[in-house]
Amino acid sequence: MLWILITLLALGALGFVLGRQRAVASAGGDTRVLHSLPVYYGTNVTLLTLVPALLVLGVWLMAQPIVIDRMVSAQLPDSYVAEAASRDLLMTEIRRLADGIDTAVERGAFNGLDALNLSVGDDIRRQLADAGVALGADVSPEVLQAAQSFREMSGAGRTWMTVAVFALALAGLAYAYLRTTKDLRARNRVEHMILGVLMLASTLAILTTVGIVLSMLWDTRNFFQLYPWQDFFFGLEWRPSFEGNSELGLIPLLWGTLYISLIALLVAVPIGLFAAIFMAEYATRRVRSVAKPLIEVLAGIPTIVYGLFALITVGPMLRDYFAAPLGLGNSSSSVMTAGIVMGIMLIPFVSSLSDDIINAVPQSLRDGSYGLGATQSETVKQVVLPAALPGIVGAVLLAASRAIGETMIVVLGAGAAARLDLNPFEAMTTVTVKIVGQLTGDTDFSSPEALVAFALGLTLFVITLGLNIFALYIVRKYREQYE
């Protein structure tokens, strides 16, 4: 793939040079005769060389695995598939074996022809082991044959992909080169092609979002076919066991998520808002130039570092100085630990957004307040903050959606216990932590204990999407009022 991309870029660069030279030559060396600047003629040839080839390459890379999986899966006997846990797990084993054989061929354990004639037994296991490829389970004849078919189809697909991509690139280069004359409206063509590329990029972003939602909806539907939705949405217990007797209630996870997020906002909103008011209304230009970047440094710290800070410093301090003396608990992992550290992480979100919103309040409102005899503090309290309130609320809601989706701080600071409790010094957990837990390890994706992660993800997606839409609505309303 790397060499394909390098070759395509080389062809694009060659097309640029050839197209520019042909345009100048068709004008007799006088660039003033050209319809467009010479660079547009070269860019036109480059775009016609690269864009169609890259589009075919991208579509091929997405479609080939799907097509090959279906073709190989169709070769497996139905009785054998029925004995396996699921067709998806079986295809995973086939792909793993095919990759192992490819690795063994690359390392010289046997040549490609020998790889197609492997038989089940100690011979294949020994040869793969000699190449550093270990098999975790016995290989059946059906799986081995399917893996060999998978290798053949993948190799043929890669060959045809390379041929098609380079043929299309050369055809585009030749076509654009032959059409290049001094009268060609190269600038118009280039601008239309760039506009098409920009539209394609935006479409891909939208389709990616749609694909994420549809994938979660599909697996969530599979989950609710195996587990009652009433027990999921209204259940008060969370006890997955992978033995068929699980209790997968959402309420304890949702309670922990909202509880930790509430404490985080109680920490972040006052500090962040007061910092924004100081920097926007009271700080000198020199102080602001130093304070604002220092506050925003908090946004650049990785969340795993915040998690370690919660685990090593904040948790033990809260346990030793507050929870244990008050008889509220003896654990360093607690809702308060995660909430405080998460609130520190959210301070720059609230501060930065609020600062920008306060600065956007028209100066005429302040001048009018001063003209009526109000002091600076009265102006801030009675004029600036009410005017900026919709935007500040939007900033708080955006920070809340960020808090709801946090994982690492909760894992290290709040623990993994799913419980309904009001004690902020007890360990609890959130939806995101359990999503990671249910999908970690060797899980069977046909079981409700694994599929529940998609139902949790969809629930979290709906909550954060609602908060974001509400926040954007408030911010947009504010902008329409003052812009």
Coordinates of C-alpha atoms in Angstrom, one line a residue:
M1 CA 0.0 0.0 0.0
L2 CA 2.8 2.4 0.8
W3 CA 4.4 1.9 -2.6
I4 CA 1.1 2.3 -4.3
L5 CA 0.6 5.7 -2.7
I6 CA 4.2 6.7 -3.4
T7 CA 3.8 5.7 -7.1
L8 CA 0.5 7.6 -7.4
L9 CA 2.1 10.7 -5.9
A10 CA 5.0 10.4 -8.3
L11 CA 2.5 10.1 -11.2
G12 CA 0.7 13.1 -9.9
A13 CA 3.9 15.2 -9.8
L14 CA 4.8 14.0 -13.3
G15 CA 1.4 15.0 -14.5
F16 CA 1.8 18.5 -13.0
V17 CA 5.1 19.0 -14.8
L18 CA 3.9 17.6 -18.2
G19 CA 0.6 19.5 -18.1
R20 CA 2.3 22.8 -17.3
Q21 CA 4.9 22.3 -20.0
R22 CA 2.3 21.4 -22.6
A23 CA 0.1 24.4 -21.8
V24 CA 3.1 26.8 -22.1
A25 CA 4.2 25.1 -25.3
S26 CA 0.7 25.4 -26.9
A27 CA 0.9 29.1 -26.2
G28 CA 4.3 29.4 -27.9
G29 CA 6.0 30.2 -24.6
D30 CA 3.8 33.3 -24.0
T31 CA 1.9 32.7 -20.8
R32 CA -0.2 35.8 -21.4
V33 CA -2.0 33.9 -24.1
L34 CA -3.2 31.2 -21.7
H35 CA -6.7 31.3 -20.4
S36 CA -5.4 30.4 -16.9
L37 CA -2.2 30.6 -15.0
P38 CA 0.2 27.8 -15.9
V39 CA -0.1 26.2 -12.4
Y40 CA -3.7 25.5 -13.0
Y41 CA -3.0 23.4 -16.1
G42 CA -0.5 21.3 -14.1
T43 CA -2.9 21.0 -11.2
N44 CA -5.7 19.9 -13.6
V45 CA -3.6 17.0 -14.8
T46 CA -2.5 16.1 -11.3
L47 CA -6.1 16.0 -10.0
L48 CA -7.4 13.9 -12.9
T49 CA -4.5 11.5 -12.3
L50 CA -4.9 11.2 -8.5
V51 CA -8.5 11.7 -7.6
P52 CA -10.2 8.9 -9.6
A53 CA -7.4 6.4 -8.7
L54 CA -7.6 7.3 -5.0
L55 CA -11.4 7.0 -4.9
V56 CA -11.2 3.5 -6.5
L57 CA -8.5 2.5 -4.1
G58 CA -10.5 3.6 -1.1
V59 CA -13.7 1.9 -2.2
W60 CA -11.8 -1.3 -3.1
L61 CA -10.1 -1.4 0.3
M62 CA -13.5 -1.1 2.1
A63 CA -15.4 -3.5 -0.2
Q64 CA -12.7 -6.3 -0.6
P65 CA -12.8 -7.6 3.0
I66 CA -16.6 -7.7 3.0
V67 CA -16.8 -9.5 -0.3
I68 CA -14.1 -12.0 0.6
D69 CA -15.6 -12.7 4.0
R70 CA -18.9 -13.5 2.4
M71 CA -17.4 -15.7 -0.3
V72 CA -15.3 -17.7 2.2
S73 CA -18.1 -17.9 4.7
A74 CA -20.4 -19.4 2.0
Q75 CA -17.8 -22.2 1.5
L76 CA -18.2 -23.4 5.0
P77 CA -20.7 -26.2 5.6
D78 CA -23.8 -25.1 7.5
S79 CA -23.4 -28.0 9.9
Y80 CA -19.9 -26.8 10.8
V81 CA -21.0 -23.3 11.3
A82 CA -23.8 -24.5 13.5
E83 CA -21.3 -26.2 15.8
A84 CA -19.2 -23.1 16.1
A85 CA -20.1 -20.3 18.5
S86 CA -20.9 -17.9 15.7
R87 CA -20.0 -17.3 12.1
D88 CA -18.2 -14.0 13.0
L89 CA -15.9 -15.9 15.5
L90 CA -15.3 -18.5 12.9
M91 CA -14.2 -15.9 10.3
T92 CA -11.9 -14.4 12.9
E93 CA -10.2 -17.7 13.4
I94 CA -9.9 -18.1 9.6
R95 CA -8.4 -14.7 9.2
R96 CA -6.0 -15.3 12.0
L97 CA -4.8 -18.6 10.5
A98 CA -4.4 -17.0 7.0
D99 CA -2.3 -14.2 8.6
G100 CA -0.2 -16.8 10.3
I101 CA 0.4 -18.7 7.1
D102 CA 1.4 -15.4 5.4
T103 CA 3.8 -14.6 8.2
A104 CA 5.3 -18.1 8.0
V105 CA 5.8 -17.7 4.2
E106 CA 7.4 -14.3 4.7
R107 CA 9.8 -15.8 7.2
G108 CA 10.8 -18.7 4.9
A109 CA 9.1 -21.6 6.7
F110 CA 7.7 -22.7 3.4
N111 CA 7.1 -21.2 0.0
G112 CA 3.7 -20.0 -1.2
L113 CA 2.9 -23.2 -3.2
D114 CA 3.6 -25.3 -0.1
A115 CA 1.3 -23.1 1.9
L116 CA -1.6 -24.0 -0.4
N117 CA -1.0 -27.7 0.2
L118 CA -0.8 -27.7 3.9
S119 CA -2.6 -30.5 5.7
V120 CA -4.1 -30.6 9.2
G121 CA -2.0 -32.0 12.0
D122 CA 1.4 -31.6 13.6
D123 CA 3.1 -30.7 10.4
I124 CA 1.3 -27.3 10.0
R125 CA 1.6 -26.6 13.7
R126 CA 5.3 -27.4 13.7
Q127 CA 6.0 -25.3 10.6
L128 CA 4.1 -22.3 11.9
A129 CA 5.7 -22.6 15.3
D130 CA 9.2 -22.6 13.6
A131 CA 8.2 -19.3 11.9
G132 CA 7.1 -17.9 15.3
V133 CA 3.4 -18.3 14.7
A134 CA 1.5 -20.1 17.5
L135 CA -2.0 -21.6 17.1
G136 CA -4.2 -21.5 20.2
A137 CA -6.6 -24.2 19.1
D138 CA -6.8 -27.3 17.0
V139 CA -7.1 -26.5 13.3
S140 CA -9.9 -28.4 11.5
P141 CA -9.8 -29.3 7.8
E142 CA -12.7 -26.9 7.1
V143 CA -10.9 -23.9 8.7
L144 CA -7.6 -24.7 7.0
Q145 CA -9.3 -24.9 3.6
A146 CA -11.2 -21.7 4.2
A147 CA -7.9 -19.9 5.3
Q148 CA -6.2 -21.1 2.2
S149 CA -9.1 -19.8 0.1
F150 CA -9.0 -16.5 2.0
R151 CA -5.3 -16.1 1.2
E152 CA -5.9 -16.9 -2.5
M153 CA -8.8 -14.4 -2.8
S154 CA -6.9 -11.7 -0.8
G155 CA -3.8 -12.0 -3.0
A156 CA -5.9 -11.9 -6.2
G157 CA -7.8 -9.0 -4.9
R158 CA -4.7 -7.0 -4.1
T159 CA -3.3 -7.8 -7.6
W160 CA -6.4 -6.6 -9.4
M161 CA -6.6 -3.6 -7.1
T162 CA -3.1 -2.5 -8.1
V163 CA -3.8 -3.0 -11.8
A164 CA -7.1 -1.1 -11.7
V165 CA -5.7 1.8 -9.7
F166 CA -2.6 2.3 -11.9
A167 CA -4.6 1.8 -15.1
L168 CA -7.0 4.5 -14.0
A169 CA -4.2 6.8 -12.9
L170 CA -2.4 6.4 -16.2
A171 CA -5.6 6.8 -18.2
G172 CA -6.4 10.0 -16.3
L173 CA -3.0 11.4 -16.8
A174 CA -3.1 10.6 -20.6
Y175 CA -6.6 12.1 -21.0
A176 CA -5.8 15.3 -19.1
Y177 CA -2.5 15.7 -20.9
L178 CA -4.0 15.4 -24.4
R179 CA -6.8 17.8 -23.5
T180 CA -4.4 20.4 -22.3
T181 CA -4.3 23.4 -24.7
K182 CA -3.9 27.1 -24.2
D183 CA -7.7 27.6 -24.5
L184 CA -8.6 25.1 -21.8
R185 CA -10.4 26.7 -18.9
A186 CA -8.1 25.0 -16.4
R187 CA -8.8 27.3 -13.5
N188 CA -12.6 26.6 -13.8
R189 CA -12.0 22.9 -14.0
V190 CA -9.6 22.9 -11.0
E191 CA -12.0 24.9 -8.9
H192 CA -14.9 22.6 -9.7
M193 CA -12.8 19.5 -8.9
I194 CA -11.6 21.0 -5.6
L195 CA -15.2 21.8 -4.8
G196 CA -16.1 18.2 -5.5
V197 CA -13.3 17.0 -3.2
L198 CA -14.5 19.3 -0.4
M199 CA -18.1 18.1 -0.8
L200 CA -16.9 14.5 -0.8
A201 CA -14.9 15.1 2.4
S202 CA -18.0 16.6 4.2
T203 CA -20.1 13.7 2.9
L204 CA -17.7 11.1 4.2
A205 CA -17.8 12.8 7.6
I206 CA -21.6 12.7 7.6
L207 CA -21.6 9.1 6.4
T208 CA -19.1 8.1 9.1
T209 CA -21.5 9.5 11.8
V210 CA -24.4 7.7 10.2
G211 CA -22.4 4.5 10.1
I212 CA -21.5 4.7 13.8
V213 CA -25.1 5.2 14.7
L214 CA -26.3 2.4 12.5
S215 CA -23.7 0.0 13.8
M216 CA -24.7 0.7 17.4
L217 CA -28.4 0.4 16.5
W218 CA -27.8 -3.0 14.8
D219 CA -26.0 -4.5 17.7
T220 CA -28.4 -2.9 20.2
R221 CA -31.2 -4.6 18.4
N222 CA -29.4 -7.9 18.6
F223 CA -29.0 -7.3 22.4
F224 CA -32.7 -6.6 23.0
Q225 CA -33.5 -9.8 21.1
L226 CA -31.6 -11.7 23.8
Y227 CA -32.3 -9.5 26.9
P228 CA -35.6 -7.7 27.8
W229 CA -35.4 -4.0 27.3
Q230 CA -37.5 -3.4 30.4
D231 CA -34.9 -5.1 32.6
F232 CA -32.1 -3.1 31.0
F233 CA -33.6 0.4 31.3
F234 CA -35.3 -0.1 34.7
G235 CA -33.1 -2.8 36.3
L236 CA -31.4 -1.8 39.6
E237 CA -28.7 -4.5 39.6
W238 CA -25.6 -4.8 37.4
R239 CA -24.1 -8.3 37.6
P240 CA -22.8 -9.7 34.3
S241 CA -21.6 -13.3 34.7
F242 CA -21.4 -14.8 31.1
E243 CA -23.2 -17.8 32.4
G244 CA -26.8 -17.0 31.3
N245 CA -28.0 -15.5 34.7
S246 CA -26.8 -11.9 34.3
E247 CA -28.6 -8.9 35.6
L248 CA -27.8 -5.9 33.3
G249 CA -29.6 -3.0 34.8
L250 CA -28.7 0.5 33.5
I251 CA -29.9 2.5 36.5
P252 CA -26.7 2.0 38.7
L253 CA -24.4 2.9 35.9
L254 CA -26.4 5.9 34.9
W255 CA -26.6 7.1 38.5
G256 CA -22.8 6.8 38.9
T257 CA -22.3 8.7 35.6
L258 CA -24.6 11.6 36.6
Y259 CA -23.3 11.7 40.2
I260 CA -19.7 12.0 39.2
S261 CA -20.5 14.5 36.5
L262 CA -22.5 16.6 38.9
I263 CA -19.6 16.9 41.3
A264 CA -17.2 17.6 38.4
L265 CA -19.4 20.5 37.3
L266 CA -19.7 21.8 40.9
V267 CA -15.9 22.1 40.8
A268 CA -15.4 23.3 37.3
V269 CA -18.2 25.8 36.8
P270 CA -17.5 28.2 39.7
I271 CA -13.7 28.2 39.3
G272 CA -13.9 28.4 35.5
L273 CA -16.6 31.1 35.4
F274 CA -14.8 33.2 38.0
A275 CA -11.5 32.8 36.1
A276 CA -13.3 33.9 32.9
I277 CA -14.8 37.0 34.6
F278 CA -11.4 38.0 36.0
M279 CA -9.6 37.6 32.7
A280 CA -12.3 39.3 30.6
E281 CA -13.2 42.2 32.9
Y282 CA -10.5 42.8 35.5
A283 CA -7.1 41.5 34.4
T284 CA -4.7 43.7 32.5
R285 CA -3.5 42.7 29.1
R286 CA -0.2 41.5 30.5
V287 CA -1.8 39.3 33.2
R288 CA -4.3 37.9 30.7
S289 CA -1.6 37.0 28.3
V290 CA 0.0 34.9 31.0
A291 CA -3.0 33.5 32.9
K292 CA -5.1 32.4 30.0
P293 CA -2.4 30.1 28.5
L294 CA -1.6 28.7 31.9
I295 CA -5.2 27.7 32.5
E296 CA -5.6 26.2 29.1
V297 CA -2.5 24.0 29.7
L298 CA -4.9 21.9 31.9
A299 CA -6.8 20.9 28.7
G300 CA -3.6 19.5 27.2
I301 CA -2.9 17.1 30.0
P302 CA -3.7 13.5 29.0
T303 CA -6.6 12.0 31.0
I304 CA -4.5 9.1 32.1
V305 CA -2.3 11.6 34.0
Y306 CA -5.4 13.0 35.7
G307 CA -6.3 9.4 36.6
L308 CA -2.9 8.8 38.2
F309 CA -3.2 12.1 40.1
A310 CA -6.6 10.9 41.4
L311 CA -5.3 7.5 42.3
I312 CA -2.1 8.5 44.0
T313 CA -2.8 12.0 45.5
V314 CA -6.4 13.1 45.7
G315 CA -7.9 9.7 46.6
P316 CA -5.7 9.0 49.6
M317 CA -5.9 12.6 50.8
L318 CA -9.8 12.5 50.8
R319 CA -9.7 9.1 52.6
D320 CA -7.3 10.1 55.3
Y321 CA -8.6 13.6 56.0
F322 CA -12.3 13.4 55.3
A323 CA -13.9 10.0 54.7
A324 CA -12.2 8.0 57.5
P325 CA -12.4 10.6 60.3
L326 CA -16.1 11.2 59.4
G327 CA -16.8 7.4 59.2
L328 CA -18.0 7.6 55.6
G329 CA -15.6 5.1 54.1
N330 CA -12.1 3.7 53.9
S331 CA -11.6 3.5 50.2
S332 CA -9.4 5.9 48.2
S333 CA -11.5 5.2 45.1
S334 CA -14.7 7.2 45.4
V335 CA -17.2 9.5 43.6
M336 CA -15.7 12.5 45.2
T337 CA -12.1 11.6 44.0
A338 CA -13.2 11.2 40.4
G339 CA -15.5 14.2 40.5
I340 CA -12.9 16.6 41.9
V341 CA -10.2 15.5 39.4
M342 CA -12.6 15.6 36.5
G343 CA -13.7 19.0 37.6
I344 CA -10.1 20.2 37.5
M345 CA -9.8 18.8 34.0
L346 CA -13.0 20.7 32.9
I347 CA -11.9 24.1 34.2
P348 CA -10.3 25.2 30.9
F349 CA -13.4 24.1 29.0
V350 CA -15.7 26.4 31.1
S351 CA -13.1 29.2 31.4
S352 CA -12.1 29.5 27.8
L353 CA -15.6 29.3 26.4
S354 CA -17.0 31.7 29.0
D355 CA -14.2 34.1 28.4
D356 CA -14.9 34.2 24.7
I357 CA -18.6 34.7 25.3
I358 CA -18.1 37.5 27.9
N359 CA -15.7 39.3 25.5
A360 CA -18.4 39.0 22.8
V361 CA -20.8 41.1 24.8
P362 CA -20.9 44.5 23.0
Q363 CA -18.9 47.3 24.7
S364 CA -21.9 49.6 24.2
L365 CA -23.7 47.8 26.9
R366 CA -20.9 48.4 29.4
D367 CA -20.6 52.0 28.4
G368 CA -24.3 52.5 28.9
S369 CA -24.1 51.0 32.3
Y370 CA -21.1 53.2 33.3
G371 CA -23.0 56.2 31.9
L372 CA -25.9 55.5 34.3
G373 CA -23.4 55.6 37.3
A374 CA -23.0 51.8 37.8
T375 CA -19.7 50.6 39.2
Q376 CA -17.6 47.9 37.4
S377 CA -18.8 45.1 39.7
E378 CA -22.4 46.2 39.2
T379 CA -22.0 46.3 35.5
V380 CA -20.5 42.8 35.5
K381 CA -23.3 41.4 37.7
Q382 CA -26.3 43.2 36.2
V383 CA -25.3 43.8 32.6
V384 CA -22.5 41.6 31.3
L385 CA -23.4 38.3 33.0
P386 CA -27.2 38.4 32.1
A387 CA -26.2 39.2 28.5
A388 CA -23.7 36.4 28.3
L389 CA -25.8 33.9 30.3
P390 CA -27.1 31.9 27.3
G391 CA -23.6 31.3 26.0
I392 CA -22.3 30.5 29.5
V393 CA -25.1 27.9 29.9
G394 CA -24.1 26.4 26.5
A395 CA -20.5 26.2 27.7
V396 CA -21.5 24.4 30.9
L397 CA -23.6 21.9 28.9
L398 CA -20.7 21.2 26.6
A399 CA -18.5 20.6 29.6
A400 CA -21.2 18.3 31.0
S401 CA -21.2 16.2 27.9
R402 CA -17.4 16.0 28.1
A403 CA -17.7 14.8 31.7
I404 CA -20.3 12.1 30.9
G405 CA -18.0 10.6 28.3
E406 CA -14.8 10.4 30.5
T407 CA -13.4 7.0 31.2
M408 CA -9.8 6.9 32.5
I409 CA -10.3 9.2 35.4
V410 CA -13.3 7.2 36.6
V411 CA -11.4 3.9 36.2
L412 CA -8.5 5.0 38.4
G413 CA -10.4 7.4 40.7
A414 CA -13.9 6.0 41.3
G415 CA -13.4 2.2 41.0
A416 CA -15.7 -0.2 39.2
A417 CA -18.5 -0.9 41.6
A418 CA -22.0 -0.5 40.2
R419 CA -24.2 0.6 43.1
L420 CA -27.0 3.1 44.0
D421 CA -25.7 5.1 46.9
L422 CA -25.7 8.8 48.0
N423 CA -22.4 8.6 49.9
P424 CA -19.8 10.5 47.8
F425 CA -16.9 8.7 49.4
E426 CA -18.0 5.3 48.2
A427 CA -16.7 3.7 45.0
M428 CA -19.0 3.8 42.0
T429 CA -18.6 3.5 38.2
T430 CA -20.0 4.9 35.0
V431 CA -21.4 3.8 31.7
T432 CA -18.1 4.3 29.8
V433 CA -16.1 2.1 32.3
K434 CA -18.5 -0.8 31.8
I435 CA -18.5 -0.4 28.0
V436 CA -14.7 -1.0 28.2
G437 CA -15.1 -3.8 30.7
Q438 CA -17.7 -5.7 28.7
L439 CA -15.6 -5.6 25.5
T440 CA -12.2 -6.4 27.1
G441 CA -10.8 -9.9 26.8
D442 CA -11.9 -12.9 24.9
T443 CA -15.6 -12.3 24.8
D444 CA -18.3 -13.9 22.7
F445 CA -20.0 -11.2 20.7
S446 CA -23.1 -13.2 20.4
S447 CA -23.8 -13.1 24.1
P448 CA -25.9 -10.4 25.8
E449 CA -23.0 -9.7 28.2
A450 CA -20.9 -8.4 25.3
L451 CA -23.7 -6.9 23.2
V452 CA -24.9 -4.8 26.2
A453 CA -21.9 -2.6 25.6
F454 CA -23.5 -1.4 22.4
A455 CA -26.8 -0.6 24.2
L456 CA -24.8 1.3 26.8
G457 CA -23.0 3.2 24.1
L458 CA -26.2 4.1 22.3
T459 CA -27.7 5.3 25.5
L460 CA -24.7 7.5 26.2
F461 CA -24.7 8.7 22.7
V462 CA -28.3 9.8 22.9
I463 CA -27.6 11.6 26.3
T464 CA -24.5 13.5 25.0
L465 CA -26.2 14.3 21.7
G466 CA -29.1 15.8 23.5
L467 CA -26.8 17.9 25.6
N468 CA -24.8 19.1 22.6
I469 CA -27.9 20.0 20.6
F470 CA -29.3 21.9 23.5
A471 CA -26.0 23.7 24.1
L472 CA -25.6 24.6 20.4
Y473 CA -29.2 25.9 20.3
I474 CA -28.6 28.2 23.2
V475 CA -25.2 29.4 21.8
R476 CA -26.8 30.0 18.4
K477 CA -29.6 32.0 19.9
Y478 CA -27.1 34.1 21.8
R479 CA -25.1 34.8 18.6
E480 CA -28.2 35.8 16.6
Q481 CA -28.9 38.3 19.3
Y482 CA -25.5 40.1 19.5
E483 CA -23.8 39.6 16.1

